[in-house]
Coordinates of N, CA and C in Angstrom, one line a residue:
Chain A
E1 N 107.8 104.3 52.0 CA 107.3 104.7 53.2 C 108.0 104.1 54.3
V2 N 108.6 104.7 55.3 CA 109.2 104.0 56.4 C 108.2 103.2 57.4
Q3 N 108.4 102.1 57.6 CA 107.4 101.4 58.4 C 108.0 100.2 59.3
L4 N 107.3 99.9 60.3 CA 107.7 98.9 61.3 C 106.4 98.0 61.4
V5 N 106.4 96.7 61.3 CA 105.4 95.8 61.4 C 105.7 94.7 62.4
E6 N 105.3 94.7 63.4 CA 105.6 93.5 64.5 C 104.4 92.3 64.2
S7 N 104.9 91.3 64.6 CA 104.1 90.2 64.8 C 104.4 89.0 65.6
G8 N 103.6 88.2 65.8 CA 104.2 87.0 66.7 C 103.7 86.7 68.1
G9 N 102.8 88.0 68.6 CA 102.0 87.9 69.7 C 101.2 87.0 69.8
G10 N 100.6 86.5 71.1 CA 99.6 85.6 71.4 C 99.3 85.3 72.7
L11 N 98.5 84.3 73.0 CA 98.5 83.9 74.4 C 99.6 82.5 74.6
V12 N 100.1 82.4 75.8 CA 101.0 81.7 75.9 C 100.9 81.4 77.6
K13 N 101.1 80.3 78.1 CA 101.1 79.9 79.5 C 102.2 80.3 80.2
P14 N 102.2 80.7 81.6 CA 103.4 81.2 82.3 C 104.5 80.0 82.1
G15 N 106.0 80.3 81.9 CA 106.9 79.5 81.7 C 107.3 79.1 80.3
G16 N 106.2 79.6 79.4 CA 106.3 79.3 78.1 C 107.2 80.4 77.4
S17 N 107.3 80.2 76.1 CA 108.2 81.0 75.1 C 107.3 81.3 74.0
L18 N 107.8 82.5 73.4 CA 107.2 83.3 72.1 C 108.2 84.1 71.4
R19 N 108.2 84.0 70.1 CA 109.1 84.8 69.4 C 108.6 86.0 68.8
L20 N 108.7 87.2 68.9 CA 108.2 88.3 68.2 C 109.2 88.7 67.1
S21 N 108.3 89.0 65.9 CA 109.3 89.5 64.9 C 108.7 91.0 64.5
C22 N 109.7 91.7 63.8 CA 109.4 93.2 63.4 C 110.0 93.2 62.1
A23 N 109.0 93.6 61.1 CA 109.6 93.7 59.8 C 109.7 95.1 59.5
A24 N 110.9 95.5 58.9 CA 111.2 96.8 58.4 C 111.2 97.2 57.0
S25 N 110.9 98.3 56.5 CA 110.8 98.6 55.4 C 111.0 100.0 55.1
G26 N 111.4 100.6 53.9 CA 111.6 101.8 53.5 C 112.7 102.6 54.1
F27 N 113.8 101.9 54.7 CA 114.8 102.5 55.3 C 116.0 101.5 55.3
T28 N 117.2 101.9 55.3 CA 118.4 101.0 55.4 C 118.4 100.4 56.7
F29 N 117.8 99.1 56.9 CA 117.6 98.9 58.1 C 118.9 98.6 59.0
S30 N 120.2 98.2 58.3 CA 121.3 97.8 58.8 C 122.1 98.9 59.6
S31 N 121.5 100.1 59.0 CA 122.2 101.4 59.6 C 121.8 102.0 60.8
Y32 N 120.5 101.2 61.3 CA 120.1 101.8 62.7 C 120.2 100.7 63.6
N33 N 120.4 101.3 64.6 CA 120.0 100.5 66.1 C 118.6 100.4 66.2
M34 N 118.0 99.4 66.9 CA 116.6 99.0 67.0 C 116.2 98.9 68.6
N35 N 115.2 99.0 68.9 CA 114.7 98.7 70.3 C 113.3 97.9 70.3
W36 N 113.1 97.2 71.2 CA 111.8 96.7 71.9 C 111.4 97.6 73.1
V37 N 110.0 98.0 73.0 CA 109.4 98.7 74.1 C 108.1 98.1 74.2
R38 N 107.7 98.2 75.7 CA 106.6 97.2 75.7 C 105.6 98.0 76.9
Q39 N 104.4 97.7 76.9 CA 103.3 98.6 77.7 C 102.5 97.7 78.0
A40 N 102.4 97.5 79.5 CA 101.5 96.5 80.0 C 99.9 97.1 80.1
P41 N 99.0 96.4 80.3 CA 97.5 97.2 80.2 C 97.7 98.1 81.3
G42 N 96.9 99.5 80.7 CA 96.7 100.6 81.5 C 98.1 101.1 82.2
K43 N 99.2 100.8 81.7 CA 100.5 101.0 82.4 C 101.3 102.0 81.2
G44 N 102.5 102.6 81.7 CA 103.2 103.2 81.0 C 104.2 102.5 80.1
L45 N 105.1 103.2 79.2 CA 105.9 102.4 78.3 C 107.2 102.2 79.2
E46 N 107.8 101.1 78.9 CA 108.9 100.3 79.4 C 109.6 99.9 78.0
W47 N 110.9 100.6 78.4 CA 112.1 100.0 77.5 C 112.5 98.5 77.8
V48 N 112.7 97.9 76.7 CA 112.9 96.3 77.0 C 114.4 96.1 76.6
S49 N 114.9 96.4 75.5 CA 116.0 95.8 75.0 C 116.3 96.6 73.7
S50 N 117.8 96.9 73.5 CA 118.2 97.4 72.1 C 119.2 96.6 71.7
I51 N 119.6 96.8 70.4 CA 120.7 96.1 69.5 C 121.2 97.1 68.5
T52 N 122.5 97.2 68.5 CA 123.1 97.9 67.5 C 122.9 97.5 66.0
G53 N 123.3 98.3 65.2 CA 123.0 97.8 63.6 C 123.7 96.7 63.1
S54 N 125.1 96.5 63.7 CA 125.6 95.3 63.4 C 125.7 94.1 64.4
S55 N 124.5 94.3 65.3 CA 124.5 93.3 66.4 C 125.6 93.3 67.2
S56 N 126.7 94.2 67.2 CA 127.9 94.1 68.2 C 127.6 94.4 69.8
Y57 N 126.4 95.0 70.0 CA 126.4 95.7 71.5 C 124.7 95.3 71.5
I58 N 124.3 94.9 72.7 CA 123.1 94.3 73.1 C 122.8 94.8 74.4
Y59 N 121.5 95.3 74.9 CA 121.4 95.8 76.2 C 119.8 95.3 76.4
Y60 N 119.8 95.1 77.9 CA 118.3 94.7 78.3 C 118.2 95.2 79.4
A61 N 116.9 95.5 79.8 CA 116.2 96.0 81.0 C 116.3 94.7 82.2
D62 N 116.7 95.2 83.3 CA 116.9 94.3 84.3 C 115.7 93.2 84.4
S63 N 114.5 93.6 84.0 CA 113.3 93.0 84.1 C 113.3 91.6 83.3
V64 N 114.1 91.5 82.4 CA 113.9 90.7 81.2 C 115.2 90.0 81.0
K65 N 116.4 90.5 81.8 CA 117.6 90.1 81.5 C 117.6 88.6 81.8
G66 N 118.2 87.6 80.8 CA 118.4 86.3 81.1 C 117.1 85.4 80.5
R67 N 116.0 86.3 80.2 CA 115.0 85.3 79.7 C 114.6 85.9 78.2
F68 N 114.9 86.9 77.9 CA 114.7 87.5 76.6 C 115.9 87.7 75.9
T69 N 115.9 87.3 74.6 CA 117.2 87.7 73.7 C 116.6 88.4 72.5
I70 N 117.2 89.5 72.2 CA 117.2 90.4 71.1 C 118.0 90.0 69.8
S71 N 117.5 89.8 68.7 CA 118.6 89.5 67.3 C 117.8 90.3 66.2
R72 N 118.9 90.4 65.3 CA 118.1 90.9 64.0 C 118.8 89.9 62.8
D73 N 118.2 90.2 61.6 CA 118.6 89.7 60.6 C 118.6 90.7 59.3
N74 N 119.7 91.5 59.0 CA 119.9 92.7 58.2 C 119.6 92.1 57.0
A75 N 119.9 90.9 56.5 CA 119.5 90.4 55.0 C 118.0 90.4 55.0
K76 N 117.3 90.2 56.0 CA 115.7 89.9 55.8 C 115.0 91.5 56.3
N77 N 115.9 92.3 56.7 CA 115.4 93.5 57.4 C 114.3 93.3 58.4
S78 N 114.8 92.4 59.4 CA 113.8 91.8 60.3 C 114.6 91.9 61.8
L79 N 113.8 92.5 62.6 CA 114.3 92.4 64.3 C 113.5 91.4 65.0
Y80 N 114.2 90.7 66.1 CA 113.4 89.5 66.7 C 113.3 89.9 68.2
L81 N 112.6 89.1 69.1 CA 112.5 89.2 70.4 C 112.2 87.8 71.0
Q82 N 113.1 87.0 71.3 CA 113.1 86.0 71.7 C 112.6 85.7 73.3
M83 N 111.4 85.6 73.6 CA 111.0 85.7 75.1 C 110.9 84.3 75.8
N84 N 111.5 83.8 76.4 CA 111.4 82.3 77.4 C 111.0 82.8 78.9
S85 N 110.6 81.7 79.5 CA 110.4 81.8 80.9 C 109.3 83.0 81.3
L86 N 108.4 83.1 80.5 CA 107.4 84.1 80.5 C 106.6 84.0 81.6
K87 N 106.4 85.5 82.4 CA 105.5 85.5 83.6 C 104.4 86.3 83.1
A88 N 103.5 86.3 84.1 CA 102.3 87.1 84.0 C 102.5 88.7 83.9
E89 N 103.6 89.1 84.5 CA 104.1 90.5 84.3 C 104.6 91.0 83.0
D90 N 104.8 89.8 82.0 CA 105.4 90.3 80.8 C 104.3 90.5 79.8
T91 N 103.1 90.3 80.3 CA 101.6 90.8 79.5 C 101.9 92.1 79.1
A92 N 101.8 92.3 78.0 CA 101.8 93.8 77.4 C 101.8 93.7 75.6
V93 N 101.4 95.0 75.4 CA 101.8 95.1 73.8 C 103.4 95.5 73.6
Y94 N 103.9 94.9 72.8 CA 105.2 94.9 72.4 C 105.5 95.7 71.3
Y95 N 106.3 96.9 71.3 CA 106.4 97.6 69.9 C 107.8 97.7 69.6
C96 N 108.1 97.4 68.1 CA 109.7 97.8 67.9 C 109.8 99.2 67.5
A97 N 110.9 99.9 67.7 CA 111.2 101.2 67.5 C 112.7 101.3 66.9
R98 N 112.8 102.4 65.8 CA 114.0 102.6 65.4 C 114.5 103.4 66.3
D99 N 115.9 103.5 66.3 CA 116.7 104.4 67.2 C 117.8 105.2 66.5
T100 N 117.4 106.3 66.4 CA 118.4 107.3 65.5 C 119.0 108.2 66.7
Q101 N 120.4 108.5 66.0 CA 121.3 109.2 67.1 C 122.2 110.2 66.3
Y102 N 122.4 111.2 66.9 CA 123.6 112.4 66.1 C 124.3 112.8 67.4
Y103 N 125.5 113.5 67.1 CA 126.4 113.8 67.7 C 126.1 115.4 68.0
D104 N 125.9 115.8 69.4 CA 125.7 117.2 69.6 C 127.2 118.1 70.2
I105 N 127.2 118.8 69.1 CA 128.8 119.2 69.3 C 129.0 120.0 70.9
L106 N 127.7 120.8 71.0 CA 127.7 121.7 72.2 C 127.9 120.7 73.5
T107 N 127.2 119.8 73.6 CA 127.4 119.0 74.9 C 128.3 117.9 74.8
G108 N 128.8 117.6 73.6 CA 129.6 116.4 73.4 C 128.9 115.2 73.6
H109 N 127.6 115.0 73.7 CA 127.1 113.7 73.7 C 126.2 113.3 72.7
T110 N 125.9 112.2 72.5 CA 125.0 111.8 71.4 C 123.6 111.9 71.6
V111 N 122.8 112.4 70.7 CA 121.4 112.4 71.1 C 120.7 111.5 70.7
R112 N 119.8 110.9 71.2 CA 119.2 109.5 70.9 C 117.6 109.6 71.3
Y113 N 117.1 108.9 70.0 CA 115.6 109.1 70.0 C 114.7 107.8 69.2
M114 N 113.9 107.7 69.4 CA 113.2 106.7 68.8 C 111.9 107.3 67.9
D115 N 112.1 107.2 66.6 CA 111.6 108.3 65.7 C 110.7 107.4 64.9
V116 N 110.5 106.1 64.7 CA 109.7 105.3 64.1 C 109.2 104.1 64.8
W117 N 107.9 104.0 64.9 CA 107.5 102.8 65.9 C 106.5 101.9 65.0
G118 N 106.4 100.8 65.5 CA 105.5 100.0 64.8 C 104.1 100.0 65.4
E119 N 103.0 99.1 64.9 CA 101.7 99.3 65.7 C 101.6 98.4 66.9
G120 N 102.6 97.4 67.3 CA 102.8 96.7 68.3 C 102.0 95.2 68.1
T121 N 102.3 94.4 68.9 CA 101.9 92.9 68.8 C 101.6 92.7 70.4
T122 N 100.4 92.1 70.6 CA 100.0 91.7 71.9 C 100.4 90.6 72.6
V123 N 101.2 90.4 73.6 CA 101.4 89.2 74.3 C 100.7 89.1 75.7
T124 N 100.0 87.9 75.8 CA 99.4 87.6 77.0 C 99.9 86.3 77.6
V125 N 100.1 86.4 78.8 CA 100.8 85.2 79.7 C 99.9 85.0 80.8
S126 N 99.2 84.0 80.4 CA 98.0 83.5 81.4 C 97.7 82.1 81.4
S127 N 97.4 81.7 82.4 CA 97.2 79.8 82.5 C 95.5 79.6 82.0
Chain B
S1 N 120.3 108.1 90.4 CA 119.1 107.5 90.2 C 119.1 107.6 88.6
S2 N 118.4 106.3 88.0 CA 118.2 106.5 86.6 C 116.5 106.8 86.3
E3 N 115.8 107.0 87.3 CA 114.4 107.4 87.2 C 114.2 108.6 86.6
L4 N 112.8 108.7 85.7 CA 112.6 110.0 85.2 C 111.1 110.2 86.0
T5 N 110.8 111.4 86.3 CA 109.6 111.5 87.3 C 108.7 112.6 86.6
Q6 N 107.6 111.9 86.2 CA 106.4 113.2 85.5 C 105.2 113.2 86.5
D7 N 104.8 114.3 86.3 CA 103.3 114.3 87.2 C 102.3 113.5 86.3
P8 N 101.7 112.7 86.9 CA 100.5 111.9 86.4 C 99.3 112.4 85.5
A9 N 98.9 113.9 85.8 CA 97.7 114.5 85.1 C 98.1 116.0 85.1
V10 N 97.9 116.4 84.2 CA 97.9 118.0 83.8 C 96.5 118.2 83.0
S11 N 96.2 119.5 83.5 CA 94.9 119.8 82.4 C 95.1 121.4 81.8
V12 N 94.6 121.6 80.7 CA 95.0 122.8 80.2 C 93.5 123.2 79.3
A13 N 93.0 124.6 79.4 CA 92.0 125.1 78.8 C 92.4 125.1 77.4
L14 N 91.5 125.1 76.6 CA 91.7 125.0 74.9 C 92.3 126.4 74.7
G15 N 93.3 126.3 73.6 CA 94.1 127.6 73.4 C 95.2 127.9 74.3
Q16 N 94.9 127.4 75.5 CA 96.0 128.2 76.6 C 97.3 127.2 76.4
T17 N 98.5 127.6 77.3 CA 99.7 127.1 77.4 C 99.8 125.9 78.4
V18 N 100.3 125.0 78.2 CA 100.7 124.0 79.2 C 101.9 123.3 79.1
R19 N 102.7 123.1 80.3 CA 104.1 122.6 80.4 C 104.1 121.4 81.2
I20 N 104.7 120.4 80.4 CA 104.6 118.8 81.1 C 106.1 118.9 81.2
T21 N 106.5 118.4 82.7 CA 108.0 118.3 83.0 C 108.3 117.0 83.2
C22 N 109.8 116.5 83.0 CA 110.1 115.4 83.4 C 111.5 115.6 84.0
Q23 N 111.5 115.1 85.3 CA 112.6 115.2 86.2 C 113.7 114.0 86.5
G24 N 114.7 114.2 86.4 CA 115.8 112.8 86.6 C 117.3 113.5 86.4
D25 N 118.1 112.8 87.5 CA 119.3 113.2 87.5 C 120.3 113.2 86.1
N26 N 119.8 112.0 85.4 CA 120.7 111.8 84.2 C 120.3 112.9 82.9
L27 N 119.3 113.8 83.4 CA 118.9 114.8 82.4 C 119.9 116.0 82.4
R28 N 120.6 116.1 83.4 CA 121.8 117.1 83.4 C 122.8 116.7 82.2
T29 N 122.6 115.4 81.8 CA 123.7 114.8 80.8 C 123.2 114.6 79.3
Y30 N 122.2 114.1 79.7 CA 121.5 113.5 78.2 C 120.1 114.4 78.2
F31 N 120.0 114.3 76.8 CA 118.7 115.0 76.5 C 117.5 114.2 76.5
A32 N 116.2 114.7 76.5 CA 115.0 113.9 76.6 C 114.7 113.9 75.4
S33 N 113.9 112.9 75.2 CA 113.0 113.0 73.8 C 111.5 112.7 74.5
W34 N 110.5 113.3 73.6 CA 109.4 113.1 74.2 C 108.1 112.4 73.1
Y35 N 107.4 111.6 73.9 CA 106.4 111.0 72.8 C 105.1 111.2 73.3
Q36 N 104.2 111.1 72.4 CA 102.6 111.5 72.4 C 101.8 110.3 72.1
Q37 N 101.1 109.7 73.0 CA 100.7 108.4 72.8 C 98.7 108.5 73.0
K38 N 98.0 108.4 71.9 CA 96.5 108.3 72.1 C 96.0 107.0 72.5
P39 N 94.9 106.9 72.8 CA 94.3 105.8 73.5 C 94.4 104.7 72.0
G40 N 94.8 103.3 72.3 CA 94.9 102.5 71.3 C 95.9 102.7 70.1
Q41 N 96.8 103.5 70.3 CA 97.5 103.8 69.2 C 99.0 103.6 69.8
A42 N 99.9 103.6 68.8 CA 101.2 103.4 69.1 C 102.1 104.8 69.4
P43 N 103.0 105.0 70.3 CA 103.5 106.2 70.5 C 104.3 107.0 69.2
I44 N 104.1 108.4 69.2 CA 104.7 109.0 68.1 C 105.8 110.1 68.8
L45 N 106.8 110.3 68.2 CA 107.7 111.1 68.7 C 107.3 112.8 68.4
V46 N 107.3 113.5 69.2 CA 107.3 114.9 69.0 C 108.3 115.8 69.3
I47 N 109.2 115.5 69.9 CA 110.3 116.3 70.6 C 111.5 115.5 70.7
Y48 N 112.9 116.0 70.2 CA 113.9 115.3 70.5 C 115.2 116.3 70.7
G49 N 116.1 115.9 71.2 CA 117.3 116.9 71.3 C 117.1 118.3 71.8
R50 N 117.7 119.2 71.4 CA 117.9 120.5 72.1 C 116.4 121.0 72.1
N51 N 115.9 121.0 70.7 CA 114.3 121.4 70.7 C 114.0 121.2 69.3
N52 N 113.8 119.8 68.9 CA 113.8 119.6 67.6 C 112.2 119.0 67.2
R53 N 111.5 119.2 66.3 CA 110.4 118.5 65.9 C 110.4 117.7 65.0
P54 N 109.9 116.5 64.8 CA 109.8 115.5 63.4 C 108.9 116.5 62.6
S55 N 109.2 116.0 61.1 CA 108.4 116.5 60.2 C 106.9 116.1 60.6
G56 N 105.9 117.0 60.5 CA 104.7 116.8 60.7 C 104.0 117.0 62.2
I57 N 105.0 117.6 62.8 CA 104.6 117.7 64.1 C 104.5 119.3 64.3
P58 N 103.1 119.7 64.7 CA 103.0 121.4 64.8 C 104.0 122.0 65.6
D59 N 104.2 123.4 65.2 CA 105.1 124.1 65.9 C 104.3 124.5 67.2
R60 N 103.4 124.2 67.5 CA 103.0 124.6 69.0 C 103.8 123.5 70.2
F61 N 104.4 122.4 69.6 CA 105.1 121.6 70.4 C 106.4 122.3 70.5
S62 N 107.0 122.3 71.7 CA 108.4 123.0 71.9 C 109.1 122.1 73.1
G63 N 110.4 122.0 73.0 CA 111.1 121.7 74.4 C 112.2 122.2 74.8
S64 N 112.5 122.2 75.9 CA 113.5 122.8 76.9 C 114.1 122.0 77.8
S65 N 115.2 122.5 78.6 CA 116.0 121.8 79.4 C 116.6 122.6 80.4
S66 N 116.5 122.4 81.7 CA 117.3 123.2 82.7 C 117.6 122.2 83.8
G67 N 118.9 122.1 84.1 CA 119.4 121.2 85.3 C 118.9 119.8 85.2
N68 N 118.1 119.3 86.0 CA 117.8 118.0 85.9 C 116.3 117.8 85.2
T69 N 115.8 119.0 84.7 CA 114.3 118.9 84.4 C 114.2 119.2 82.9
A70 N 113.5 118.4 82.0 CA 113.2 118.5 80.9 C 111.7 119.1 80.8
S71 N 111.5 119.9 79.7 CA 110.0 120.0 79.7 C 109.6 120.1 78.2
L72 N 108.1 119.7 78.1 CA 107.6 119.7 76.7 C 106.5 121.1 76.8
T73 N 106.3 121.8 76.2 CA 105.6 123.1 76.1 C 104.7 122.8 75.2
I74 N 103.4 123.1 75.2 CA 102.4 123.1 73.9 C 101.8 124.6 74.2
T75 N 101.8 125.3 72.9 CA 101.3 126.8 73.2 C 100.2 126.6 72.3
G76 N 99.0 127.0 73.0 CA 97.8 126.9 72.4 C 97.2 125.8 72.1
A77 N 97.1 125.0 73.3 CA 96.6 123.6 73.2 C 95.5 123.3 72.6
Q78 N 95.4 122.3 71.5 CA 94.2 122.0 70.8 C 93.5 120.6 71.3
A79 N 92.3 120.3 71.1 CA 91.5 119.2 71.2 C 92.5 118.1 71.1
E80 N 93.1 118.0 69.9 CA 93.6 116.9 69.3 C 94.8 116.5 70.1
D81 N 95.2 117.5 71.1 CA 96.6 117.3 71.8 C 96.3 116.3 73.1
E82 N 95.0 116.2 73.4 CA 94.6 115.3 74.5 C 95.3 114.1 74.4
A83 N 96.1 113.5 75.3 CA 96.9 112.3 74.9 C 97.9 111.9 76.1
D84 N 98.5 110.9 76.2 CA 99.5 110.6 77.3 C 100.7 111.1 76.7
Y85 N 101.8 111.7 77.3 CA 103.0 112.1 76.9 C 103.9 111.5 77.9
Y86 N 105.0 110.9 77.4 CA 106.1 110.2 77.9 C 107.7 111.0 77.6
C87 N 108.3 111.2 78.7 CA 109.7 111.4 78.3 C 110.4 110.3 78.4
N88 N 111.7 110.5 77.7 CA 112.7 109.2 77.7 C 114.1 109.7 77.4
S89 N 114.9 109.0 78.3 CA 116.3 109.5 78.1 C 117.1 108.1 78.6
R90 N 118.4 108.4 78.5 CA 119.5 107.2 79.0 C 119.5 107.2 80.6
D91 N 120.0 106.1 81.1 CA 120.3 105.9 82.6 C 121.8 106.2 82.6
S92 N 122.1 106.1 83.9 CA 123.4 106.5 84.1 C 124.7 105.8 83.5
S93 N 124.5 104.6 83.0 CA 125.3 103.9 82.1 C 125.5 104.5 80.6
G94 N 124.4 105.2 80.2 CA 124.4 105.8 78.8 C 123.9 104.9 78.0
N95 N 123.8 103.4 78.4 CA 123.5 102.4 77.2 C 121.8 102.1 77.4
H96 N 121.2 102.1 78.6 CA 119.9 101.8 78.9 C 119.0 102.8 78.6
L97 N 117.8 102.6 78.0 CA 116.8 103.7 78.1 C 115.9 103.8 79.0
V98 N 115.5 104.8 79.5 CA 114.4 104.7 80.7 C 113.2 105.9 80.4
F99 N 111.9 105.3 80.6 CA 110.9 106.2 80.3 C 110.4 106.6 81.6
G100 N 109.9 108.1 81.7 CA 108.9 108.4 82.7 C 107.9 107.8 82.8
G101 N 107.0 108.1 83.8 CA 105.7 107.2 84.2 C 104.5 107.8 83.4
G102 N 104.8 109.0 82.7 CA 103.5 109.3 81.7 C 102.9 110.3 82.2
T103 N 102.3 111.5 81.6 CA 101.5 112.5 81.9 C 100.2 112.5 81.2
K104 N 99.1 112.3 81.6 CA 98.0 112.4 80.9 C 97.5 113.8 80.9
L105 N 97.3 114.3 79.6 CA 96.9 115.7 79.5 C 95.7 115.9 79.1
T106 N 94.9 116.4 79.6 CA 93.4 116.6 79.3 C 93.2 118.2 78.7
V107 N 92.3 118.5 77.5 CA 92.3 119.8 77.2 C 90.9 120.0 77.7
L108 N 90.7 121.2 78.2 CA 89.5 121.5 78.7 C 88.7 122.5 77.7

């Protein structure tokens, strides 16, 4: 069964740090790009960061750039999100999501979507 | 602009057809994907690419695109379709992803 399981969430004070983990199983982890997506309480989904299968390319939303670091360990089938200098507005449920892509011949573009999601881990930043 | 705009709320009578739209300049270049999220649950993918459904998604869900607008259509809405729906695509760089603000679907 294809599965993603996040862990590492918790309560942290403003300015503090936290490291989230996402354990993957049931698929060849190294063959897929991965994403972190978050959802603040009562709000919509927000893409946070992406990493390619070989870690060659990494991207961040402007809201977290310079504070968060995405990484992966393909030997351990694990994805990570190191969160530093946390702010109250980082309070959210954090999901990891598998990124699947294919080439669309008609448009000449790569179709990209998130087809597997974890259940999420909750991060609360509060004093 | 890299934003995706969705109507905050839409309602549909049981068994009727509803269209949820997503507007954004980058949809002229990139396909949207659509996600369903029920309260307290993780999102699930319902439509991707030209009009593709993952395994297990009922065929009453379909997708289309025209110009800067992507649409998710539910033909014969069921009570279990009541949920929040989010579109997602790439920004102008092609490397970042962006979500629409979400549409809350109520089935009456």
